[in-house]
XYZ file of C-alpha atoms in Angstrom:
267
model
C -91.509 -29.963 41.990
C -89.683 -26.627 42.060
C -86.338 -26.496 43.848
C -86.727 -24.773 47.227
C -85.169 -21.361 47.673
C -83.170 -20.183 50.662
C -82.521 -16.801 52.172
C -78.738 -16.327 52.229
C -77.124 -13.955 54.721
C -73.564 -12.813 55.370
C -72.494 -11.529 58.781
C -69.457 -9.244 58.691
C -67.740 -9.363 62.070
C -64.178 -8.145 61.484
C -61.864 -6.277 59.168
C -58.174 -6.086 58.287
C -57.650 -2.902 56.333
C -54.795 -1.823 54.096
C -52.850 -5.060 53.760
C -49.656 -5.143 51.772
C -50.094 -6.917 48.461
C -47.092 -9.061 49.432
C -48.931 -10.146 52.605
C -51.980 -11.085 50.564
C -50.832 -12.668 47.304
C -47.889 -14.815 46.259
C -45.621 -12.472 44.317
C -47.538 -9.396 45.469
C -45.782 -6.035 45.278
C -44.433 -5.119 48.753
C -44.831 -1.444 47.871
C -48.544 -1.690 47.071
C -51.512 -1.920 49.408
C -54.877 -3.584 48.838
C -58.059 -2.765 50.734
C -57.631 -5.828 52.889
C -60.022 -8.487 54.136
C -63.469 -8.520 55.666
C -64.329 -11.472 57.917
C -67.677 -13.216 57.490
C -69.825 -16.070 58.556
C -73.039 -16.994 56.761
C -76.428 -18.620 57.191
C -79.207 -19.957 54.993
C -82.846 -20.013 56.015
C -85.829 -21.826 54.520
C -88.972 -21.521 56.604
C -88.190 -22.834 60.090
C -84.918 -24.438 58.985
C -81.759 -22.408 59.586
C -78.287 -23.686 58.718
C -75.252 -21.726 59.879
C -72.191 -21.774 57.629
C -68.934 -21.432 59.580
C -68.781 -19.911 63.045
C -66.436 -16.952 62.742
C -63.831 -16.030 65.298
C -63.902 -14.817 68.895
C -63.314 -11.194 69.806
C -60.119 -11.894 71.724
C -58.564 -13.652 68.731
C -59.608 -10.916 66.320
C -58.094 -8.213 68.487
C -54.962 -10.218 69.319
C -54.235 -10.287 65.574
C -54.676 -6.502 65.289
C -57.855 -6.819 63.272
C -60.840 -4.530 63.747
C -63.726 -6.115 65.639
C -67.055 -4.982 64.185
C -69.633 -7.146 65.954
C -70.179 -10.538 67.545
C -71.120 -12.783 64.589
C -73.174 -15.123 66.764
C -75.169 -12.197 68.134
C -75.711 -10.952 64.574
C -77.582 -14.170 63.796
C -80.345 -12.913 66.028
C -80.891 -9.953 63.711
C -82.452 -12.355 61.193
C -84.247 -14.449 63.793
C -81.660 -17.203 64.313
C -81.004 -18.312 67.896
C -77.559 -19.920 68.035
C -78.538 -21.998 71.048
C -81.338 -23.619 69.037
C -79.426 -24.152 65.768
C -79.347 -27.831 64.766
C -77.032 -27.671 61.745
C -73.701 -26.000 61.030
C -71.658 -26.523 57.872
C -67.911 -25.887 58.185
C -66.429 -24.945 54.816
C -62.954 -25.577 56.263
C -61.290 -25.403 59.670
C -59.070 -22.312 59.573
C -59.182 -20.302 62.772
C -61.426 -17.536 61.423
C -64.103 -20.050 60.418
C -64.367 -22.388 63.432
C -64.335 -20.093 66.446
C -67.434 -20.049 68.642
C -68.243 -23.753 68.152
C -69.246 -23.956 71.808
C -71.972 -21.372 71.257
C -74.011 -23.831 69.195
C -74.740 -26.407 71.915
C -77.438 -28.324 69.999
C -75.789 -28.326 66.586
C -74.324 -31.129 64.552
C -71.385 -29.921 62.469
C -70.625 -31.101 58.932
C -67.111 -31.025 57.452
C -65.299 -32.575 54.500
C -63.462 -35.849 55.230
C -60.246 -34.468 53.756
C -60.268 -31.408 55.996
C -60.522 -33.427 59.193
C -57.905 -35.877 57.949
C -55.587 -32.970 57.250
C -55.892 -31.230 60.608
C -55.494 -34.425 62.648
C -52.863 -36.201 60.578
C -49.479 -35.998 58.932
C -50.136 -32.610 57.321
C -49.894 -30.941 60.718
C -46.326 -32.165 61.214
C -45.390 -29.389 58.762
C -45.323 -25.928 60.397
C -46.356 -24.297 57.110
C -49.673 -26.143 57.110
C -50.337 -25.340 60.772
C -50.280 -21.595 60.153
C -54.013 -21.103 59.712
C -55.188 -23.670 62.288
C -55.338 -23.232 66.048
C -54.830 -26.203 68.334
C -57.756 -25.329 70.604
C -60.131 -25.298 67.630
C -58.876 -28.670 66.403
C -59.212 -30.163 69.873
C -62.782 -28.881 70.043
C -63.595 -30.504 66.702
C -62.192 -33.811 67.946
C -64.361 -33.442 71.033
C -67.415 -32.958 68.832
C -66.470 -36.128 66.967
C -66.429 -38.136 70.183
C -69.718 -36.533 71.222
C -71.276 -37.782 67.955
C -71.848 -34.213 66.794
C -69.510 -34.195 63.786
C -70.653 -35.504 60.396
C -68.493 -36.114 57.344
C -69.105 -35.579 53.656
C -66.791 -36.292 50.752
C -66.517 -34.529 47.432
C -69.581 -32.950 45.830
C -73.221 -33.551 46.638
C -76.535 -32.229 47.880
C -76.790 -31.226 51.521
C -80.470 -30.327 51.189
C -82.801 -29.463 48.317
C -81.484 -26.197 46.910
C -78.202 -26.425 48.835
C -75.255 -28.238 47.225
C -71.644 -28.579 48.354
C -68.529 -28.718 46.195
C -65.059 -29.857 47.236
C -62.665 -27.265 45.789
C -59.492 -27.804 47.825
C -56.413 -25.704 47.180
C -56.606 -23.177 49.999
C -56.997 -26.054 52.430
C -57.156 -29.761 51.753
C -60.886 -29.968 52.366
C -61.980 -26.476 51.364
C -65.517 -26.478 50.009
C -67.953 -24.009 48.536
C -71.743 -24.062 48.428
C -74.344 -23.418 45.768
C -77.419 -21.864 47.358
C -80.656 -21.566 45.413
C -82.058 -18.119 46.214
C -84.992 -16.165 44.846
C -82.659 -14.514 42.323
C -81.128 -17.830 41.276
C -78.248 -20.083 42.375
C -75.534 -18.159 44.236
C -72.096 -19.720 44.655
C -70.676 -19.063 48.106
C -66.975 -19.677 47.601
C -65.903 -19.202 51.212
C -62.095 -19.203 51.095
C -61.814 -21.093 47.842
C -61.745 -17.450 46.710
C -60.896 -14.727 49.211
C -61.008 -11.742 46.862
C -62.356 -11.138 43.367
C -58.772 -10.344 42.288
C -57.942 -14.030 42.581
C -60.427 -14.806 39.819
C -59.978 -11.650 37.766
C -56.168 -11.812 37.657
C -55.457 -15.362 38.875
C -53.419 -13.977 41.750
C -52.669 -16.835 44.177
C -53.578 -16.139 47.795
C -50.673 -16.364 50.202
C -52.152 -19.162 52.360
C -52.622 -22.430 50.499
C -52.400 -26.206 50.697
C -51.968 -27.021 47.003
C -51.087 -24.173 44.640
C -52.184 -25.846 41.395
C -55.438 -27.005 42.970
C -56.092 -23.517 44.321
C -55.583 -21.897 40.921
C -57.789 -24.466 39.217
C -60.281 -23.882 41.993
C -60.589 -20.224 41.020
C -61.743 -21.329 37.582
C -64.054 -23.955 39.041
C -65.700 -21.392 41.305
C -66.184 -18.974 38.415
C -67.741 -21.759 36.356
C -70.069 -22.827 39.155
C -71.191 -19.231 39.684
C -71.681 -18.606 35.980
C -71.665 -14.845 36.464
C -69.774 -12.513 38.791
C -73.054 -11.270 40.251
C -73.657 -14.796 41.588
C -70.140 -15.325 43.001
C -69.479 -14.522 46.662
C -65.819 -14.620 47.769
C -65.053 -15.315 51.400
C -63.288 -12.103 52.434
C -63.773 -9.383 49.830
C -64.775 -5.931 51.167
C -66.576 -5.456 47.847
C -69.183 -7.912 49.129
C -69.882 -5.534 52.009
C -70.023 -2.632 49.564
C -72.464 -4.045 47.041
C -75.016 -6.116 48.968
C -77.968 -4.560 50.774
C -78.561 -4.893 54.473
C -80.993 -7.559 55.601
C -82.949 -4.705 57.140
C -82.408 -0.994 57.887
C -79.760 -0.331 60.496
C -77.677 -3.407 59.635
C -75.716 -1.899 56.760
C -72.235 -3.378 56.494
C -72.976 -5.995 59.151
C -75.815 -8.282 58.016
C -76.021 -8.589 54.237
C -78.784 -10.131 52.142
C -76.970 -12.137 49.470
C -80.276 -13.261 48.015
C -80.748 -9.771 46.606
C -78.926 -8.587 43.506
C -75.702 -6.674 44.215
C -75.412 -3.096 43.101
C -72.684 -2.177 40.624
C -69.329 -1.790 42.380
């Protein structure tokens, strides 16, 4: 039987333009500027089954951090026919604040996270201020609440979430950072999430400034590249180039709702 294919969408909800290289990469030049970061959440759809991947960030948090708010990511789901209030499944690639906002807006969903990520954010790791930087207490408390409501599921390592949708524990950026291989009509696409923020991390092995384990993060860049097989099938978690090269899911959604199941144009 042929492996099912999924539609894969990215929803670009925020932007941080013109970041200093030194604010982006370890050892980055403080006199140079990179384009910055785009903020995404994602979803995969196969027939009537829709799985949301991460839940973005709320508008107040985006603006409090002096980022540009582009659109409500949960509202953008509706542009491809996904009703957040009816979503049953959400995969959390990790629990940094820009990936686990809006949990409350998926009232019927069960959330899936790596064991190691939940252990990290509720255990000894969080006694170190450095590791707390990218987590917000209210988000962690909400995840614990979901656990006690029997709406949080755990996975460990690598495996198959559903036919045509595999997960891979990469680590590095966070203890339980994972990426996903999504079988699309054009072939398997590797959604790195924040295992890779920007293509530069793979192209030049530049370490991102936020990390849990430096060696694991650097090895993770190579793992992600291997799993993708080709740059055209690799989707970093924050690269504005993704917004540049992928077509809109439909006219009028350019730069907001991207169809990652279509081939990217040359950058």
